[in-house]
Amino acid sequence: MPDLDPILARRLTHLRQLEAESIHIIREAAAEFDHPVMLYSIGKDSSVMLRLARKAFAPGPMPFPLLHINTTWQFREMIEFRDRIAKELGFELLEWINPDGIKAKINPFDHGSDEFMRAMKTEALKQSLTHHGFDCAFGGARRDEEKSRAKERIYSFRDRFHQWDPKNQRPELWNLYNARIRKGESVRVFPISNWTELDVWLYVLVEDIPVVPLYFAKERPVVNRDGTWIMVDDERMRLEKGEEPEMRSVRFRTLGSYPLTGGHESEADTVEKIIQEMLLTKFSERQGRLIDFDQEGSMELKKREGYF
Amino acid sequence: MGAESDTDLLRSDISAYLKKYQAKDLLRFVAVGSVDDGKSTLIGRLLHDTGMVYEDQLEAVKRASNIEGEEIDFSLFTDGLRAEREQGITIDVAYRYFTTEQRKFIIADTPGHIQYTRNMVTGASTANVALILIDARLGVLQQSRRHGFIASLLGIRHLAVCVNKMDLVGYDRQVFERIRAEFTEFAKDLGFKDVTFFPISALKGDNVVGASAKTGWYDGPSVLEYLETVPISEDRDLEHFRLPVQYVVRPNLDYRGFAGQLVGGTLKKGDEVMVLPSGKSSKVRSIDTFDGPLDEAFAPQSVCVRLEDEIDCSRGDMLVHPDDLPTVGRTFDAHVVWMNETPLDPAKTYILKHTTQSVRVQVDGVQWRKDMDTLEEEDAARLELNDIGLLKLSCHRALFYDPYQQNRSTGAFILIDSLTNDTVAAGMVAGGESLTKGASVEDALKEARAGSGLTPKTQVSPNERRERMGQRGAVLWLVGLPGSGRWSLAYALERRLFDQGRTATVVDPTGEDLRSMISAAKACADAGLVCICAFPSYGIEDRAKLRERIGNDRLFEVYVNTDPALCRERRPDVEVELEPPRHPDLTVALDSVHVEDAVDLIIAELEKRHQFRDHD
C-alpha cells in the first residue's frame, strides 16, 4: 500500500467495524459470566451471530453451547438446516421444548398466536434458562427491528424471574459493560444490536454464510391469508374452507413457526438479489437513498401487537 | 451526486453496486436537543428523506399531523418519547439507524433538558460527531453551552451546530451570523477540531438533506452532506499501541493466544511487546483471526495475538510497545458524571471497570463540581444525579491508562456500586501520577504488582452500614454511682433492643482502664452497633474525653440519678465522688422508676433522634 495515506489505508468498512465490536462484546460476556449460552433461532441473525462467535474464539472452539427453543411448529427446512450446521461445525446444541405445552397440545390454530408464542417460546425459554442455570444468554436481536427496541441495552438485565424491567436497566457507556449480577439474575446480551437488516444481509454475502433456503425465492405450496402467503409445510396445517394450496414463487423475510410466518412473492433467489430487492422496494419512491430497515417485521410480531 | 446512476447500477449490476456499497464507513453521532428545539423533527426529516420510513408509518403520521393539512409532522417518526413520558418510563437514549451510499449512521438520540445530562453523556460516549440544535429565535442559550461543554468533555472532535427554525426569522443571515459568532467565541477553548454551523429549517427541510433556495447567502453543505463527508478516520489514535487482553484462547497445549480489540495504534508481526503489569517482553509470533493471520493489525480490529515466549498474561493485562507505555498508576484525577439517584458517598469504595479489569476504588476528594447553569466550578462534598465533577481517585490495584482526551478507551471507566451492582457513574481520566515517574519501569511495575500501596482503610462507609443495619452506630453511656443500677439498666436495654430487631451490645471490659473502654465503645459504634456501656466514669474530665472521641452526634448520655443514700446502702464497700453530668441527654432515677420503664424512656428518646430507620 505504498501510495495510500497511512490512515486511510487502515480504515475499516462499516461491516468490519460492526464485526470487531460484536466480537468484543461476545468475548467480554464469555469472560465475565459463569455460564453463558447462545440462543440459536436458526434465522439469518442467529447465523451471523454464530459466525461472529466462532470468529471471537478462533482457532479455539466456542466456550458455550447453543440453545434452540423448539416450538415444534418451525419450518421443516429450519430443523434440517440446524442439524446439518451443528454437525458440520461441531458445536454443542441444546434443544428445549416446553413439556407442559406438549401435554396441553398447544398449537397455533386452537390457541391463537399469542398464547402459542407465550407457551412455546417465552415460557419455554425461561424454563430452559432456569433448568440449565444460565446466567447469560446471547440473543440475535437488533435495535432496528422495531421502534420499542431502540432503547434496549446491549447487556439487558433480567431479574431472577427472567423479567425485564425497563426502569431497572443500567447506563451503558463506551464499550464498558457491567456484568455484575446476583445469584439467579441473568443478562441477555445482544452482540448485533447495532446491525440493521441490510448489514446482516451484506455480511451474509461478504462472508458467504449459509442460511436457511426459505429466505430464497422458490416455488412453494402456499395459501393467501390477510394479504400474505402462508406455506403449507406439513399435514398439520389447517386449511380454511375454500382454501386450496397453490404453487407460488415466494420467500420469507423472517423465519419462525410456519403457520404464523408470512412470505411474499419474489424472484430473489440469491443473497445479492435479496439485497437488491430490499434496496429497490423503496428506492424508486424516495429520491436517492436507501432503506436500512426491516420493512415488515415478522408477522409473528405483528400478530402479537394486534396488527392482523 | 450520482444518485441516479447509482440507482441504475443497483438495477443493472447488483454485484458491481454492492462492491462499492460495502466499502462505506460508519459514523456515530449524538443528537441533542429538546422537542422544542426541533430535534425530533430534524431526525424525522433525515430518516424520511433518506428513505428510512415505512409507508404505513408515513400514512399514519400524515393522518396524525393535523397541522394545516399539508405539512408532515416529522417529529412523529421518532417520538415514542412523548408517550413514554406520560407512562413514566425512564427517558433514555434511543439508537436509530440510517444509511446512504457513503456511510452508515448510528444516531444516539438523547433528550436535551438539564436533568438528562446522564443521557447525553451516554450517547456522546461513543459518538464521532455531536449535533446540537439552537432555536434561531432564541439564540445561544445556556442549554446550548451545556451541550457544547459535554460534547467536549466526552472527547467528541466535531461539533455540528444546527441553527434551526430559520424559516421563523425570515432566513435572516444576520441572525445566523450572530449566533455563529457568539457560539464560536464560547467554543474556542473546548478542543473541537471543527465546529460547523448550518442555517436550517427542519420543518421545511432547508439545508437538511439538500441545499436550500431560501438561503442563497449560505454556500456550505447541508447537514447530511456534512455527515457524509466529515473526516473521522484521523480521530483514531493509530500511534500508541494498546491491546487490553479480554480472553486467553487455548484450544490445546500448543496454542496460547491473547484475544482483544486494539484500542489504539498498530501492531505488526515481529513487534516487541510488553505485558502489563508483569513487564515481561516478547515478540509477536502471529496475529491470528478466523480469516487467517495478519501482518499488521490496527485499531479497532479484534484479533488474537500469539507471542514467541511463554510468558504470563491473562484477562485484565495489557499488551503495549515497550518504548511507548501508558501511565501506570493508582491515583489520578478524573471527570466523573454521576448517573444514579443515590448520590456519591465519598466514604465508601466502588468498583471501577476500566478496559478489561475491575478494581476497588476509593474517593480521596471531590475537587469541584460543575454548576451546569453557569459552567463554573464550585466546591462540593459529593456528587448527585446528573452532576459532573472532578474527583481524586485511588485504585487498590494499578491501572494502565492514558488521559481520556488522548484515548477514549484507555481513559474511560465506569463506577459500579458493589451492593446494588448498578452502574452509578461514568469517568474520564484527566491526569495522574505515574509510578514510572522518577523510577525505572521495572521498579514501577514491581510496585504496581504489589497489591496496594494505599494505606489500608475500611471500604464500607457509615451510610452503607446504616442502610444494611437499619440504625446508626451509637454509644449509650450510663453515668451513675456504684449501686445506682446502671448495669441492670444496660442489660435490660440490650435485651429490649435485641427483641426489637436492633443490633445492640453491652460492652463490659472488666479490669480495663477508661481509655480502652472508650476505644472499645468507639469500635462498636463505628461498626454500626448500638453500644451500651456502664463503665465507671465519675469525673467530668473523663466524660469530656469520651465525648471527644465518640462525637456528639453518636453519644447518648444517661444520668442514672438513683438516690445516693440508697446507692451507698447497696454498695457500702465503695466510696466515690461523682461529678454529675451537666447536660445529660436523659436522667432516670431507678429508685422512683422501674428499670423497664426507664428502658421505655430511653428508647423513646432514641427514636426521637432518628436512631433507627423504620421508626422515623
Coordinates of N, CA and C in Angstrom, one line a residue, chain B residues 135-221:
Chain B
D135 N -32.3 27.2 18.6 CA -33.5 27.9 18.0 C -33.1 29.3 17.6
A136 N -33.2 29.5 16.3 CA -32.8 30.8 15.7 C -33.4 32.0 16.4
R137 N -34.6 31.8 16.9 CA -35.4 32.9 17.5 C -34.8 33.2 18.9
L138 N -34.3 32.2 19.6 CA -33.8 32.3 21.0 C -32.3 32.6 21.1
G139 N -31.6 32.2 20.0 CA -30.1 32.4 20.1 C -29.4 31.4 21.0
V140 N -28.2 31.7 21.3 CA -27.4 30.8 22.1 C -27.9 30.8 23.6
L141 N -28.5 29.7 24.0 CA -29.0 29.6 25.4 C -27.9 28.9 26.2
Q142 N -28.2 29.0 27.5 CA -27.3 28.2 28.5 C -27.3 26.8 28.1
Q143 N -28.4 26.3 27.7 CA -28.5 24.9 27.3 C -27.6 24.5 26.2
S144 N -27.4 25.4 25.2 CA -26.5 25.2 24.1 C -25.1 25.1 24.6
R145 N -24.7 26.0 25.5 CA -23.4 25.9 26.0 C -23.1 24.6 26.8
R146 N -24.2 24.2 27.5 CA -24.0 23.0 28.3 C -23.8 21.8 27.3
H147 N -24.5 21.8 26.2 CA -24.3 20.7 25.3 C -23.0 20.7 24.7
G148 N -22.5 21.9 24.4 CA -21.1 22.0 23.8 C -20.1 21.6 24.8
F149 N -20.3 21.9 26.1 CA -19.3 21.5 27.1 C -19.3 20.0 27.3
I150 N -20.5 19.4 27.3 CA -20.5 17.9 27.5 C -19.9 17.2 26.3
A151 N -20.2 17.7 25.1 CA -19.6 17.1 23.9 C -18.0 17.1 24.0
S152 N -17.5 18.3 24.4 CA -16.1 18.4 24.5 C -15.5 17.5 25.6
L153 N -16.2 17.5 26.7 CA -15.7 16.7 27.9 C -15.7 15.2 27.4
L154 N -16.6 14.8 26.6 CA -16.7 13.4 26.2 C -15.7 13.1 25.0
G155 N -14.9 14.1 24.6 CA -13.9 13.8 23.7 C -14.4 13.8 22.2
I156 N -15.5 14.4 22.0 CA -16.0 14.5 20.6 C -15.3 15.6 19.9
R157 N -14.8 15.3 18.7 CA -13.9 16.2 18.0 C -14.7 17.2 17.0
H158 N -15.9 16.7 16.6 CA -16.6 17.5 15.6 C -18.0 17.9 16.1
L159 N -18.2 19.2 16.0 CA -19.5 19.7 16.5 C -20.3 20.3 15.3
A160 N -21.5 19.8 15.2 CA -22.4 20.4 14.2 C -23.5 21.2 14.9
V161 N -23.5 22.5 14.7 CA -24.5 23.3 15.3 C -25.5 23.7 14.3
C162 N -26.7 23.2 14.5 CA -27.8 23.5 13.6 C -28.6 24.6 14.1
V163 N -28.6 25.7 13.4 CA -29.4 26.9 13.8 C -30.8 26.7 13.1
N164 N -31.7 26.2 13.9 CA -33.0 25.7 13.4 C -34.1 26.8 13.4
K165 N -35.1 26.5 12.7 CA -36.3 27.5 12.6 C -35.9 28.8 11.9
M166 N -35.0 28.6 11.0 CA -34.6 29.8 10.2 C -35.8 30.4 9.4
D167 N -36.8 29.5 9.1 CA -38.0 30.0 8.5 C -38.7 31.0 9.3
L168 N -38.6 30.9 10.6 CA -39.4 31.8 11.5 C -38.7 33.1 11.7
V169 N -37.4 33.2 11.2 CA -36.7 34.5 11.3 C -36.5 35.0 9.8
G170 N -37.3 34.5 8.9 CA -37.2 35.0 7.6 C -35.9 34.7 6.9
Y171 N -35.2 33.6 7.3 CA -33.9 33.2 6.7 C -32.9 34.3 6.8
D172 N -33.0 35.1 7.9 CA -32.1 36.3 8.0 C -30.7 35.9 8.3
R173 N -29.8 36.3 7.4 CA -28.4 35.9 7.5 C -27.8 36.5 8.8
Q174 N -28.3 37.7 9.2 CA -27.7 38.4 10.4 C -27.9 37.5 11.6
V175 N -29.1 37.0 11.7 CA -29.4 36.1 12.9 C -28.5 35.0 12.9
F176 N -28.3 34.3 11.8 CA -27.4 33.2 11.7 C -26.0 33.6 12.1
E177 N -25.5 34.7 11.5 CA -24.1 35.1 11.8 C -23.9 35.5 13.2
R178 N -24.9 36.1 13.8 CA -24.8 36.5 15.2 C -24.6 35.2 16.1
I179 N -25.4 34.3 15.9 CA -25.3 33.0 16.6 C -24.0 32.3 16.4
R180 N -23.6 32.3 15.1 CA -22.3 31.7 14.8 C -21.2 32.3 15.6
A181 N -21.2 33.7 15.6 CA -20.1 34.4 16.2 C -20.1 34.1 17.7
E182 N -21.3 34.2 18.3 CA -21.3 34.0 19.8 C -20.9 32.6 20.2
F183 N -21.4 31.6 19.4 CA -21.1 30.2 19.8 C -19.6 29.9 19.5
T184 N -19.1 30.5 18.4 CA -17.7 30.2 18.1 C -16.8 30.7 19.2
E185 N -17.1 31.9 19.7 CA -16.4 32.5 20.8 C -16.4 31.6 22.0
F186 N -17.6 31.1 22.3 CA -17.7 30.2 23.5 C -16.9 28.9 23.3
A187 N -16.9 28.3 22.1 CA -16.4 27.0 21.9 C -14.9 27.0 21.6
K188 N -14.3 28.2 21.5 CA -12.9 28.2 21.0 C -11.9 27.5 21.9
D189 N -12.2 27.4 23.2 CA -11.3 26.7 24.1 C -11.7 25.3 24.4
L190 N -12.7 24.8 23.7 CA -13.3 23.5 24.1 C -12.6 22.3 23.4
G191 N -11.6 22.6 22.5 CA -10.8 21.5 22.0 C -11.4 20.8 20.8
F192 N -12.5 21.4 20.2 CA -13.0 20.7 19.0 C -12.1 20.9 17.8
K193 N -12.0 19.9 16.9 CA -11.3 20.0 15.7 C -12.0 21.0 14.8
D194 N -13.3 20.9 14.7 CA -14.1 21.8 13.9 C -15.5 22.0 14.5
V195 N -16.0 23.2 14.3 CA -17.4 23.5 14.7 C -18.0 24.1 13.5
T196 N -19.1 23.4 13.0 CA -19.7 23.8 11.7 C -21.1 24.2 12.0
F197 N -21.5 25.3 11.4 CA -22.9 25.9 11.6 C -23.7 25.7 10.4
F198 N -25.0 25.4 10.6 CA -25.9 25.2 9.5 C -27.2 26.0 9.7
P199 N -27.5 26.8 8.7 CA -28.8 27.5 8.9 C -29.9 26.6 8.3
I200 N -30.8 26.1 9.2 CA -31.7 25.1 8.7 C -33.1 25.4 9.1
S201 N -34.1 24.7 8.5 CA -35.4 24.6 9.0 C -35.7 23.1 8.9
A202 N -35.7 22.4 10.0 CA -36.0 21.0 10.0 C -37.4 20.8 9.5
L203 N -38.3 21.7 9.8 CA -39.7 21.5 9.4 C -39.9 21.6 7.9
K204 N -39.2 22.6 7.3 CA -39.4 22.8 5.8 C -38.3 22.1 5.1
G205 N -37.3 21.6 5.7 CA -36.3 20.8 5.0 C -35.1 21.6 4.5
D206 N -35.0 22.9 4.8 CA -34.0 23.7 4.3 C -32.6 23.3 4.8
N207 N -31.7 23.0 3.9 CA -30.3 22.6 4.2 C -30.2 21.4 5.1
V208 N -31.2 20.5 5.1 CA -31.1 19.3 5.9 C -30.5 18.2 5.1
V209 N -31.1 18.0 3.9 CA -30.6 16.9 3.0 C -29.9 17.6 1.8
G210 N -30.6 18.6 1.3 CA -30.0 19.3 0.1 C -29.9 20.8 0.4
A211 N -29.4 21.5 -0.6 CA -29.3 22.9 -0.4 C -30.6 23.6 -0.5
S212 N -30.7 24.8 0.1 CA -32.0 25.5 0.1 C -31.9 26.7 -0.7
A213 N -33.0 27.0 -1.5 CA -33.1 28.2 -2.3 C -33.3 29.4 -1.4
K214 N -33.8 29.2 -0.2 CA -34.1 30.3 0.7 C -32.9 31.0 1.3
T215 N -31.8 30.2 1.3 CA -30.6 30.7 2.0 C -29.5 30.9 0.9
G216 N -29.7 31.7 -0.1 CA -28.8 31.9 -1.1 C -27.4 32.4 -0.6
W217 N -27.4 33.1 0.5 CA -26.2 33.6 1.1 C -25.3 32.5 1.7
Y218 N -25.9 31.3 1.9 CA -25.1 30.2 2.5 C -24.6 29.2 1.5
D219 N -23.3 29.0 1.4 CA -22.7 28.2 0.4 C -22.1 26.9 1.0
G220 N -22.4 26.6 2.3 CA -21.8 25.4 2.9 C -22.7 24.2 2.6
P221 N -22.3 23.1 3.1 CA -23.0 21.8 2.9 C -24.3 21.8 3.7

